mmCIF file with all atom_site columns, C-alpha atoms in Angstrom:
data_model
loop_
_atom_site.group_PDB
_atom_site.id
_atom_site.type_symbol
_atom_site.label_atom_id
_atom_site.label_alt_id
_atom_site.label_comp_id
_atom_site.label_asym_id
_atom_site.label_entity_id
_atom_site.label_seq_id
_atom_site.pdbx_PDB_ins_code
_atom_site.Cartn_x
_atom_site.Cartn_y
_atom_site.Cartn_z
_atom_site.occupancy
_atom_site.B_iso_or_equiv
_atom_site.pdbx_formal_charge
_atom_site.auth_seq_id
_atom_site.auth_comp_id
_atom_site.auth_asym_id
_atom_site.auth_atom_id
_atom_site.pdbx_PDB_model_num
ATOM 1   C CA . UNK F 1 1   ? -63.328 29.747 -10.512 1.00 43.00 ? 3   UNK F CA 1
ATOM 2   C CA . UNK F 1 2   ? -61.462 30.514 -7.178  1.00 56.00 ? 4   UNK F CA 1
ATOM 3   C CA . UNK F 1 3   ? -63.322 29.737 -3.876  1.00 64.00 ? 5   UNK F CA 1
ATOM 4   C CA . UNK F 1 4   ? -63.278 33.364 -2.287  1.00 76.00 ? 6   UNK F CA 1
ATOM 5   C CA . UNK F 1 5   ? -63.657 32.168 0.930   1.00 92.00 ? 7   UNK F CA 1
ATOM 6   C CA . UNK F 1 6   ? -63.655 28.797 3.431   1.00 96.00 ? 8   UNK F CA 1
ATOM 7   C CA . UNK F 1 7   ? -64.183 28.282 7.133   1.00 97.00 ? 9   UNK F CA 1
ATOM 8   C CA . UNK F 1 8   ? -62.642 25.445 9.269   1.00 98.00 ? 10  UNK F CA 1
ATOM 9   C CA . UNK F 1 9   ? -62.721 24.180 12.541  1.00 98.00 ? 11  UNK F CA 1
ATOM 10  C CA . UNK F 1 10  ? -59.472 22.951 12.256  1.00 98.00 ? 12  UNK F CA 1
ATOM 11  C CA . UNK F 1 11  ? -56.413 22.363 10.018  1.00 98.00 ? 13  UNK F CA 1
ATOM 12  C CA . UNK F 1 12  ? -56.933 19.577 7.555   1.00 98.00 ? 14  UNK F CA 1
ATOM 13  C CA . UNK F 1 13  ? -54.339 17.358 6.366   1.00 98.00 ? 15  UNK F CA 1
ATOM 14  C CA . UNK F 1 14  ? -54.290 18.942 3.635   1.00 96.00 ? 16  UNK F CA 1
ATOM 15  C CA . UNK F 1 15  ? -54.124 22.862 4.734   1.00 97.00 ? 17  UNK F CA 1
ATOM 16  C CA . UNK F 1 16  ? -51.200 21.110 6.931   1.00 98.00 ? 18  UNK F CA 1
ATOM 17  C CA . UNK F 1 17  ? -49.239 20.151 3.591   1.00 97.00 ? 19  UNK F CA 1
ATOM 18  C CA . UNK F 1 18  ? -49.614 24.000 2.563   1.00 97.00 ? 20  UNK F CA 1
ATOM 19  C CA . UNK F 1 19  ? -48.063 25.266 5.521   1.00 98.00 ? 21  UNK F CA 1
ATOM 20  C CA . UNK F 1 20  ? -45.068 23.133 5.779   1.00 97.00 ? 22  UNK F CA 1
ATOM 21  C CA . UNK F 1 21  ? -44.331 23.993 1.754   1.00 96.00 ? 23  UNK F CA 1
ATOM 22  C CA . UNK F 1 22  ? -44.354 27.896 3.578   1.00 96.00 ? 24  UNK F CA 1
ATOM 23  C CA . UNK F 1 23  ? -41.275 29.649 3.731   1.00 96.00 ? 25  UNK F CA 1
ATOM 24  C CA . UNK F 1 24  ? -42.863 32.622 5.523   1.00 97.00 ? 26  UNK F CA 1
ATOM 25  C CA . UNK F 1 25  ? -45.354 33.089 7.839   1.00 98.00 ? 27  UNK F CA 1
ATOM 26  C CA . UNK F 1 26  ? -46.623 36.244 9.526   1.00 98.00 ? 28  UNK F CA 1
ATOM 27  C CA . UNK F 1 27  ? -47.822 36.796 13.349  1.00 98.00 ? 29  UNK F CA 1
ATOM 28  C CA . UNK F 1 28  ? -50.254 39.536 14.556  1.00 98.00 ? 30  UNK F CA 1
ATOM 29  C CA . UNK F 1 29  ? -51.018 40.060 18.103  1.00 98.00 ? 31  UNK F CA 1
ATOM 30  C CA . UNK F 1 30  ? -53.234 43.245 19.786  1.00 97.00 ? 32  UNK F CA 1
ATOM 31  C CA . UNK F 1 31  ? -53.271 44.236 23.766  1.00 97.00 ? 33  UNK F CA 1
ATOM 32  C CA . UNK F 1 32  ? -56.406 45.395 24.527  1.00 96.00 ? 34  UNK F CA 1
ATOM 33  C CA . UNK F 1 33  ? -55.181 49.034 23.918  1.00 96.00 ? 35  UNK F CA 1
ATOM 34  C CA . UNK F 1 34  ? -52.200 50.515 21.553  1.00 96.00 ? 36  UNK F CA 1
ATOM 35  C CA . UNK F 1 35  ? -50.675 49.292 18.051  1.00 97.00 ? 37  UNK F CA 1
ATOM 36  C CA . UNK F 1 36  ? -51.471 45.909 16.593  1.00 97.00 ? 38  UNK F CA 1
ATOM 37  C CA . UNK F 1 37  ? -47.794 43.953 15.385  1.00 97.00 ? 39  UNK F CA 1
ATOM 38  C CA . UNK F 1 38  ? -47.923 42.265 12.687  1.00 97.00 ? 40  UNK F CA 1
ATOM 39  C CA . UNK F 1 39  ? -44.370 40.126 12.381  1.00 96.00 ? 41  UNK F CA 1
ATOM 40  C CA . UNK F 1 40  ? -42.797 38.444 9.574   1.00 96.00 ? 42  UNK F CA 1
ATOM 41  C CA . UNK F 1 41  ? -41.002 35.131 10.520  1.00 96.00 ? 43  UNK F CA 1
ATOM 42  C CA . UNK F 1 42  ? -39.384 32.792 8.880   1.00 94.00 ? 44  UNK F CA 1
ATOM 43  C CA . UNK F 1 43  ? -36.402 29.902 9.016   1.00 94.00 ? 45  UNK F CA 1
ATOM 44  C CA . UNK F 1 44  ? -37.938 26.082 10.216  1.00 95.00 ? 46  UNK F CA 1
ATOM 45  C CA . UNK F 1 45  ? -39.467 27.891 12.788  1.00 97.00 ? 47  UNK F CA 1
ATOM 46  C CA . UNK F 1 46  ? -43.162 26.171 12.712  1.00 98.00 ? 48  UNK F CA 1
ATOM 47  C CA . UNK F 1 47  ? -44.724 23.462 13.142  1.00 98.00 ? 49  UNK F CA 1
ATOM 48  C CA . UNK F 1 48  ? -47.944 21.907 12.867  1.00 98.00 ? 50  UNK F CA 1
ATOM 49  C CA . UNK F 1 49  ? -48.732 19.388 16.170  1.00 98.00 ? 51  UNK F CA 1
ATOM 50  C CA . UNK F 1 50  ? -52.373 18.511 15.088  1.00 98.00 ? 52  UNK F CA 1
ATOM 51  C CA . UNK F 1 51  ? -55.052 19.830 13.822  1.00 98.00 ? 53  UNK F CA 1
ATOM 52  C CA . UNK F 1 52  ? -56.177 22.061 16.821  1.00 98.00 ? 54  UNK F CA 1
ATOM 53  C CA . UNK F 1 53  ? -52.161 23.250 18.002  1.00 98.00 ? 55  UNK F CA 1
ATOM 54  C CA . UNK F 1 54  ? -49.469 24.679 16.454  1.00 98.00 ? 56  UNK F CA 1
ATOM 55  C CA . UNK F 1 55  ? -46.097 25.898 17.629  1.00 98.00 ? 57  UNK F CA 1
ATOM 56  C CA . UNK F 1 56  ? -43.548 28.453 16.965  1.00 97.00 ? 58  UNK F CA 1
ATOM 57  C CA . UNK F 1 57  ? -39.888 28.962 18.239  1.00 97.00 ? 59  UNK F CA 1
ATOM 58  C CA . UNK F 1 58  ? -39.597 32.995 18.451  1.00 96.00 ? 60  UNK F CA 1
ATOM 59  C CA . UNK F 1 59  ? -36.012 34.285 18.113  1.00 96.00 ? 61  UNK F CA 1
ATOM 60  C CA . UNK F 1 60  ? -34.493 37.656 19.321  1.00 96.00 ? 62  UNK F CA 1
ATOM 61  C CA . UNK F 1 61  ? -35.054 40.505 17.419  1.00 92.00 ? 63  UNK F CA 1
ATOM 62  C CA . UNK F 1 62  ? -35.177 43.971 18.013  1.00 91.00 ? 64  UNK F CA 1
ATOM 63  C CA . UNK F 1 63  ? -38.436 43.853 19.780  1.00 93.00 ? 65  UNK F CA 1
ATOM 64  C CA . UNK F 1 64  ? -40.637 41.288 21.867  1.00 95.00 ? 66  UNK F CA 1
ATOM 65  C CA . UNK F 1 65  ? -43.971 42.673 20.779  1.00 97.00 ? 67  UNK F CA 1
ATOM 66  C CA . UNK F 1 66  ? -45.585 39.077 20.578  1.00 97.00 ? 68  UNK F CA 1
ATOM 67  C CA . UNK F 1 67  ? -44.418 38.595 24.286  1.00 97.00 ? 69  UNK F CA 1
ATOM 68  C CA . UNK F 1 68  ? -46.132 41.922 26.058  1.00 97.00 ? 70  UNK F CA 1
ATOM 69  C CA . UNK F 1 69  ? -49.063 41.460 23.692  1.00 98.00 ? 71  UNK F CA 1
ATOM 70  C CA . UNK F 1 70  ? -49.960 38.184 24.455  1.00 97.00 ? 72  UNK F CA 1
ATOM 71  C CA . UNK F 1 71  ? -49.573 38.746 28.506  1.00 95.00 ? 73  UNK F CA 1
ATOM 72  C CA . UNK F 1 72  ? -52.566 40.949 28.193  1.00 96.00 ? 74  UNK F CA 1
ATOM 73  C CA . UNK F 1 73  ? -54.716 39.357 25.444  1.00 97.00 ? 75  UNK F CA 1
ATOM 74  C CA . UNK F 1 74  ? -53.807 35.759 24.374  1.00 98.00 ? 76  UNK F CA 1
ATOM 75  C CA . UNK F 1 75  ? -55.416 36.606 20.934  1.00 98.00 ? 77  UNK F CA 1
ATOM 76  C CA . UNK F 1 76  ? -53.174 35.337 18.339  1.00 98.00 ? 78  UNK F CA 1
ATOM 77  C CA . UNK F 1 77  ? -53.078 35.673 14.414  1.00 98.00 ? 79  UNK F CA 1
ATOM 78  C CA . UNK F 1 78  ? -50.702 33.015 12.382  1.00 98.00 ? 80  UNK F CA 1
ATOM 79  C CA . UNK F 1 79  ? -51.133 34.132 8.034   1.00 98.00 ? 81  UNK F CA 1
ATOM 80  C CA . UNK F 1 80  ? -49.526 32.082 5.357   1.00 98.00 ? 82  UNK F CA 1
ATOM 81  C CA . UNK F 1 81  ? -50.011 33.207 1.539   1.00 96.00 ? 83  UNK F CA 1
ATOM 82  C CA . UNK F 1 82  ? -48.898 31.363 -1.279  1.00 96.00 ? 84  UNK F CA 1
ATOM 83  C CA . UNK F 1 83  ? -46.191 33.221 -3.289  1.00 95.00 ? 85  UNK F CA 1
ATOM 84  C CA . UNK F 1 84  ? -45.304 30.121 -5.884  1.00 94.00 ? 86  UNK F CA 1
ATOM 85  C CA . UNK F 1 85  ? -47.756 27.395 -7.225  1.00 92.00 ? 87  UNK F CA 1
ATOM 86  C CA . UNK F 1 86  ? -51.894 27.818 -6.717  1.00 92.00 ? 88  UNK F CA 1
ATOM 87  C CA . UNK F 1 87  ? -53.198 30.727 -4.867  1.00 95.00 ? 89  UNK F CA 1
ATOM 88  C CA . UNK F 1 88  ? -54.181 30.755 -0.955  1.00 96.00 ? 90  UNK F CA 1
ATOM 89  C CA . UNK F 1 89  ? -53.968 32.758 1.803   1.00 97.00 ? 91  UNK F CA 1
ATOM 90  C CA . UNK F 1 90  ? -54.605 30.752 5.238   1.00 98.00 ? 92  UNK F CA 1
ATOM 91  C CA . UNK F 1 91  ? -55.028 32.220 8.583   1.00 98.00 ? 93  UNK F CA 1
ATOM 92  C CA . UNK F 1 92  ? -55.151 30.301 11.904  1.00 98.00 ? 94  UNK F CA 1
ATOM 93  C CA . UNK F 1 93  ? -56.835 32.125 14.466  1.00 98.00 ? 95  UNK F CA 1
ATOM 94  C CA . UNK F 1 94  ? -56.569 31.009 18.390  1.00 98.00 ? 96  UNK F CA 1
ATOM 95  C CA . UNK F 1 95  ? -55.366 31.863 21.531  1.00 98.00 ? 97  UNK F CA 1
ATOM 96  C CA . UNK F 1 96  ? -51.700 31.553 22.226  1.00 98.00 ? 98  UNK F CA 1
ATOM 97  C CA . UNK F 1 97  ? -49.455 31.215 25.587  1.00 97.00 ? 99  UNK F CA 1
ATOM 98  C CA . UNK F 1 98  ? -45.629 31.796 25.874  1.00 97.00 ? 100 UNK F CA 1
ATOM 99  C CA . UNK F 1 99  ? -43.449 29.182 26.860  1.00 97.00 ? 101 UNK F CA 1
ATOM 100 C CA . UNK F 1 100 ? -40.171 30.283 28.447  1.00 94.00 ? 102 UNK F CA 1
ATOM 101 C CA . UNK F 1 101 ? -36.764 28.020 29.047  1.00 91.00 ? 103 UNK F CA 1
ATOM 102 C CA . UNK F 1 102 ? -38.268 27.635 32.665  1.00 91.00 ? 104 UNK F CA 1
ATOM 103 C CA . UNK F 1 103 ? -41.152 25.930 31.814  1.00 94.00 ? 105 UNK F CA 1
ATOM 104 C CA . UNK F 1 104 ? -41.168 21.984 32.313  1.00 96.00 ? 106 UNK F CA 1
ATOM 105 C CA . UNK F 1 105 ? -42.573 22.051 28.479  1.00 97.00 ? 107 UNK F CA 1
ATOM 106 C CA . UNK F 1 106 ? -39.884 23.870 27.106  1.00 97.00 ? 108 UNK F CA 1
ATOM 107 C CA . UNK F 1 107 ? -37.025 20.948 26.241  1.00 97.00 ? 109 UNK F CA 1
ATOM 108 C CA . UNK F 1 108 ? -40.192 18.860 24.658  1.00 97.00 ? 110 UNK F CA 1
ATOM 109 C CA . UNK F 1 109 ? -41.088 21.446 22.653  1.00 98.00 ? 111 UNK F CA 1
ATOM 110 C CA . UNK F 1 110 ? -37.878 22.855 21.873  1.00 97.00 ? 112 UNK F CA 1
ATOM 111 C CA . UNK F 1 111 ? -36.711 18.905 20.630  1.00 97.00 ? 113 UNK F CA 1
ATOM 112 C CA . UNK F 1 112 ? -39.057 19.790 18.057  1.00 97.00 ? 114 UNK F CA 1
ATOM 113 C CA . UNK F 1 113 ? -37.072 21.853 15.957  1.00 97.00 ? 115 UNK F CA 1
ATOM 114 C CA . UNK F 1 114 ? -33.641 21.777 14.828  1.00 95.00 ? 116 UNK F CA 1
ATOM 115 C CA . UNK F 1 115 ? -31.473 24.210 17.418  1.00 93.00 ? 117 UNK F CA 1
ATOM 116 C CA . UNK F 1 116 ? -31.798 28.315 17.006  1.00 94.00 ? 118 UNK F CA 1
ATOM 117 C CA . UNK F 1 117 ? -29.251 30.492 18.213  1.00 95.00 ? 119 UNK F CA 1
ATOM 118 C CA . UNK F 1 118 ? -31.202 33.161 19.827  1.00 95.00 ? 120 UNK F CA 1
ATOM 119 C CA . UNK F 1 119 ? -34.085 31.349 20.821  1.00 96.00 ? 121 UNK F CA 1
ATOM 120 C CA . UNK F 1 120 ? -36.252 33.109 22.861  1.00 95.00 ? 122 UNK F CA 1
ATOM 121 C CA . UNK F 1 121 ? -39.691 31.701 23.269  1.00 96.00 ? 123 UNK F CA 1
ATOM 122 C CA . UNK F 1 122 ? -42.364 28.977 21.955  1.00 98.00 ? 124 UNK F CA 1
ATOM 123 C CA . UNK F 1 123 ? -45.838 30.415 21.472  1.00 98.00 ? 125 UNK F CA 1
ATOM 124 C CA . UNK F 1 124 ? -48.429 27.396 21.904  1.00 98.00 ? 126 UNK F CA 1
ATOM 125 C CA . UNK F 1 125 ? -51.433 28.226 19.727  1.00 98.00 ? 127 UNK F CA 1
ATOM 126 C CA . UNK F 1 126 ? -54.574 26.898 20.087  1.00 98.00 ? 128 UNK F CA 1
ATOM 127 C CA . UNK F 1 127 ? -56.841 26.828 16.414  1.00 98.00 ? 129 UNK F CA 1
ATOM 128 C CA . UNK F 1 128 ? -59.771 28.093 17.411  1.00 98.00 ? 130 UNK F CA 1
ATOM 129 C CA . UNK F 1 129 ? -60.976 28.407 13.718  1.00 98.00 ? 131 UNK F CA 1
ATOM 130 C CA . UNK F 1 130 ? -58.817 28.227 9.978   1.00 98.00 ? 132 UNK F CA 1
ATOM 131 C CA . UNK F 1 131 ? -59.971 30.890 7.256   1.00 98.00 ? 133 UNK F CA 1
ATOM 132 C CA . UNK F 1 132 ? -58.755 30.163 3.771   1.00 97.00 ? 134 UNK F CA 1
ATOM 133 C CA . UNK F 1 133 ? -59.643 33.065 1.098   1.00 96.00 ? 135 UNK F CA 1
ATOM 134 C CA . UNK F 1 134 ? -58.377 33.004 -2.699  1.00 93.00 ? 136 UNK F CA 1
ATOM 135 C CA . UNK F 1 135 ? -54.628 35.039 -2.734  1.00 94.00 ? 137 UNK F CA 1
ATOM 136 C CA . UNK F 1 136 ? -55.287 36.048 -6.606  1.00 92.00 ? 138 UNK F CA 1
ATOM 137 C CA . UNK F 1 137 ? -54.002 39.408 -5.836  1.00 93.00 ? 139 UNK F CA 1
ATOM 138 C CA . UNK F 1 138 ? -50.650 37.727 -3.673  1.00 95.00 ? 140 UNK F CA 1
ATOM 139 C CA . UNK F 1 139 ? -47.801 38.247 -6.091  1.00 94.00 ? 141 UNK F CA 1
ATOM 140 C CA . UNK F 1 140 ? -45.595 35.286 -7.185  1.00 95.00 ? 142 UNK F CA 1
ATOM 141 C CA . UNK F 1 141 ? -42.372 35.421 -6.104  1.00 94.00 ? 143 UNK F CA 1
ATOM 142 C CA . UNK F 1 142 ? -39.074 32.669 -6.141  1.00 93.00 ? 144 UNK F CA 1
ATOM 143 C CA . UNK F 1 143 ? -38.019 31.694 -2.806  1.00 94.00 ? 145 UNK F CA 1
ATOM 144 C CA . UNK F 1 144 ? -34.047 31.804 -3.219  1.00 95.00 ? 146 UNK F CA 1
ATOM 145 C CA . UNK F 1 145 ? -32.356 30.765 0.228   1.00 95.00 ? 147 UNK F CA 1
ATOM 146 C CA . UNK F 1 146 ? -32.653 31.363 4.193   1.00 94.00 ? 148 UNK F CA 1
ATOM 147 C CA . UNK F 1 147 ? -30.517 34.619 5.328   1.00 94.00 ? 149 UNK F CA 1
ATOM 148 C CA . UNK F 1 148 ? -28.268 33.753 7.546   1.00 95.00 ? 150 UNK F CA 1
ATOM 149 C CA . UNK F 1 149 ? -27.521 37.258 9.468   1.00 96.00 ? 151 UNK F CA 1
ATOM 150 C CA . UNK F 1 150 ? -29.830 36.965 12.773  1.00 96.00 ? 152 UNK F CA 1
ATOM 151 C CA . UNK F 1 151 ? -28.101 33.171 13.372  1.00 95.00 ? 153 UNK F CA 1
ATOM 152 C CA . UNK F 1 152 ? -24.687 34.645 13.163  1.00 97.00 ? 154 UNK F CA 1
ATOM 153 C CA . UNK F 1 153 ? -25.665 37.475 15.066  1.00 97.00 ? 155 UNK F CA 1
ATOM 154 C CA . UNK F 1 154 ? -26.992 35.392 17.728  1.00 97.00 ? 156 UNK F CA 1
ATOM 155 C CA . UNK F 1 155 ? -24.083 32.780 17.501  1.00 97.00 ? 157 UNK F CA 1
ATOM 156 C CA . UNK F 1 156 ? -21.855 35.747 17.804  1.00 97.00 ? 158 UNK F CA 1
ATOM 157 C CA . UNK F 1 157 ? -23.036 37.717 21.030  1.00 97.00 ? 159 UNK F CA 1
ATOM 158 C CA . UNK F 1 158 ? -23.976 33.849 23.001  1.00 97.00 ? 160 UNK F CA 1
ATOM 159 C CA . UNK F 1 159 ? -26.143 33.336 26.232  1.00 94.00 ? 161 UNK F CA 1
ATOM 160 C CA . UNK F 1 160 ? -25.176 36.008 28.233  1.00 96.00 ? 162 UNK F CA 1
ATOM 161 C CA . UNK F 1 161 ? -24.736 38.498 25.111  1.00 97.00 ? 163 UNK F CA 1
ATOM 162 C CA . UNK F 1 162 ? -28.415 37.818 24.559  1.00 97.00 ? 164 UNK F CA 1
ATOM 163 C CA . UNK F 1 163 ? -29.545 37.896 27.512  1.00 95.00 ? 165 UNK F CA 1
ATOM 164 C CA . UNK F 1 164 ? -27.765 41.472 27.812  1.00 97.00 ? 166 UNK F CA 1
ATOM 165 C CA . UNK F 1 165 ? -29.512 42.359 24.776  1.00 97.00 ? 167 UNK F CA 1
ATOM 166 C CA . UNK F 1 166 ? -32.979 41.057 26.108  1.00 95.00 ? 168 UNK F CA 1
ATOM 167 C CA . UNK F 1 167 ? -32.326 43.613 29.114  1.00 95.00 ? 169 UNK F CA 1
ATOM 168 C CA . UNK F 1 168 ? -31.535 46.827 26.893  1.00 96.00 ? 170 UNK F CA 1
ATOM 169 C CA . UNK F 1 169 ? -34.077 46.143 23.633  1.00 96.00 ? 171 UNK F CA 1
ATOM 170 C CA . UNK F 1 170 ? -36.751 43.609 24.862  1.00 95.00 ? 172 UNK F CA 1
ATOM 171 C CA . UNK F 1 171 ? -38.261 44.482 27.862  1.00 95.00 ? 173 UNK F CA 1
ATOM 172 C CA . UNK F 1 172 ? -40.437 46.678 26.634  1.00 96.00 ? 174 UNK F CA 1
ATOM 173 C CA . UNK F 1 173 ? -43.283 46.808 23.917  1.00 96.00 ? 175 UNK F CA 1
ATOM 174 C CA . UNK F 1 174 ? -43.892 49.709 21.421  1.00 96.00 ? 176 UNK F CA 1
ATOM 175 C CA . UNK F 1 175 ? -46.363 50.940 23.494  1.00 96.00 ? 177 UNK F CA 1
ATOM 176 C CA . UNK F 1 176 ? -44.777 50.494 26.902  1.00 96.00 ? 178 UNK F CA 1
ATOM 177 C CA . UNK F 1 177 ? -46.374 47.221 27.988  1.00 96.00 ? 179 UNK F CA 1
ATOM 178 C CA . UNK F 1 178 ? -43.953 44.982 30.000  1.00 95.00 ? 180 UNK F CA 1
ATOM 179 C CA . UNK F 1 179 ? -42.603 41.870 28.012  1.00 95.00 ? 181 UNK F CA 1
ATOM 180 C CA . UNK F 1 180 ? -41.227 40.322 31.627  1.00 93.00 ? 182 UNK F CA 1
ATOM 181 C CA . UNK F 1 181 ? -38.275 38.647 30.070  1.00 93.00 ? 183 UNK F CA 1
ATOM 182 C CA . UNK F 1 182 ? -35.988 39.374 32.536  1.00 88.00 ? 184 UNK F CA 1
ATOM 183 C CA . UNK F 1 183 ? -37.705 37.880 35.174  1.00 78.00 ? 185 UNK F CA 1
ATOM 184 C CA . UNK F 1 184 ? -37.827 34.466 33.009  1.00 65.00 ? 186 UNK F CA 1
ATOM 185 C CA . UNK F 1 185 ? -34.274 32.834 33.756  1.00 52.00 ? 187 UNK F CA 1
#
């Protein structure tokens, strides 16, 4: 018998076991108005700092969605499912601030993770509230390895490349909101 549903006020030690096992994790984020983004991330790009905060290192990509969302709504989504082993799909809901390279925080945070090319932000999330439900209808898939395009890519163009990227493809949102990553050095 699979427990359809659990509530928790925070992440247990043992709900913090099932994320780090995660290869993939997936982000969703709403402004008050327009399209809700859902992302898919992945790489060693999480981690759990207790049970009421957890942080993420968000690389470029070909939009900042996350960014202009959260600048009007800190509302923030984080979904893990279970595609090997026992079923479970866990969602940490919270609210979420960006942390930029200009923020004192930043090299702390950043020492937490082994270096990104590309970097772009940390989102801070607070746990307001964990939701496990069963995942009997996730599909089981084999993880086979990391893909290695976006660090290349990133390697590749360097700071200022980026940053010239950031200028053309991330200052906007979908829906026209302002991400303000040009005016964080």
């Amino acid at each position: 018998i699979y427990t359809m549903s659990k509530i928790y006020p925070a992440i247990t030690e043992k709900l913090s076991s099932f994320i780090k096992q995660q290869k993939i994790f997936f982000v969703a984020t709403a402004a008050p108005q327009g399209r809700v983004n859902i992302s898919p991330k992945g790489m060693d790009s999480l981690r759990v700092m207790n049970d009421k905060r957890v942080i993420w290192i968000n690389l470029t990509g070909s939009g900042n969605e996350t960014s202009a969302h959260l600048q009007q709504s800190n509302r923030l989504t984080i979904m893990f499912c279970s595609f090997s082993g026992a079923p479970m799909i866990l969602r940490i809901y919270g609210r979420a601030r960006e942390i930029t390279r200009e923020n004192p925080e930043w090299e702390n945070l950043y020492s937490q993770f082994d270096p990104l090319p590309g970097s772009r932000q940390i989102f801070d999330l607070e746990v307001e509230m964990v939701h496990t439900s069963c995942g009997t209808g996730v599909p089981i898939f084999d993880y086979v390895d990391e893909r290695e395009q976006l660090n290349k890519w990133a390697t590749k163009k360097g700071e200022q490349g980026i940053r010239k990227y950031w200028e053309e493809n991330n200052q906007l949102s979908l829906d026209g909101f302002p991400t303000n990553i040009m005016k964080k050095k």
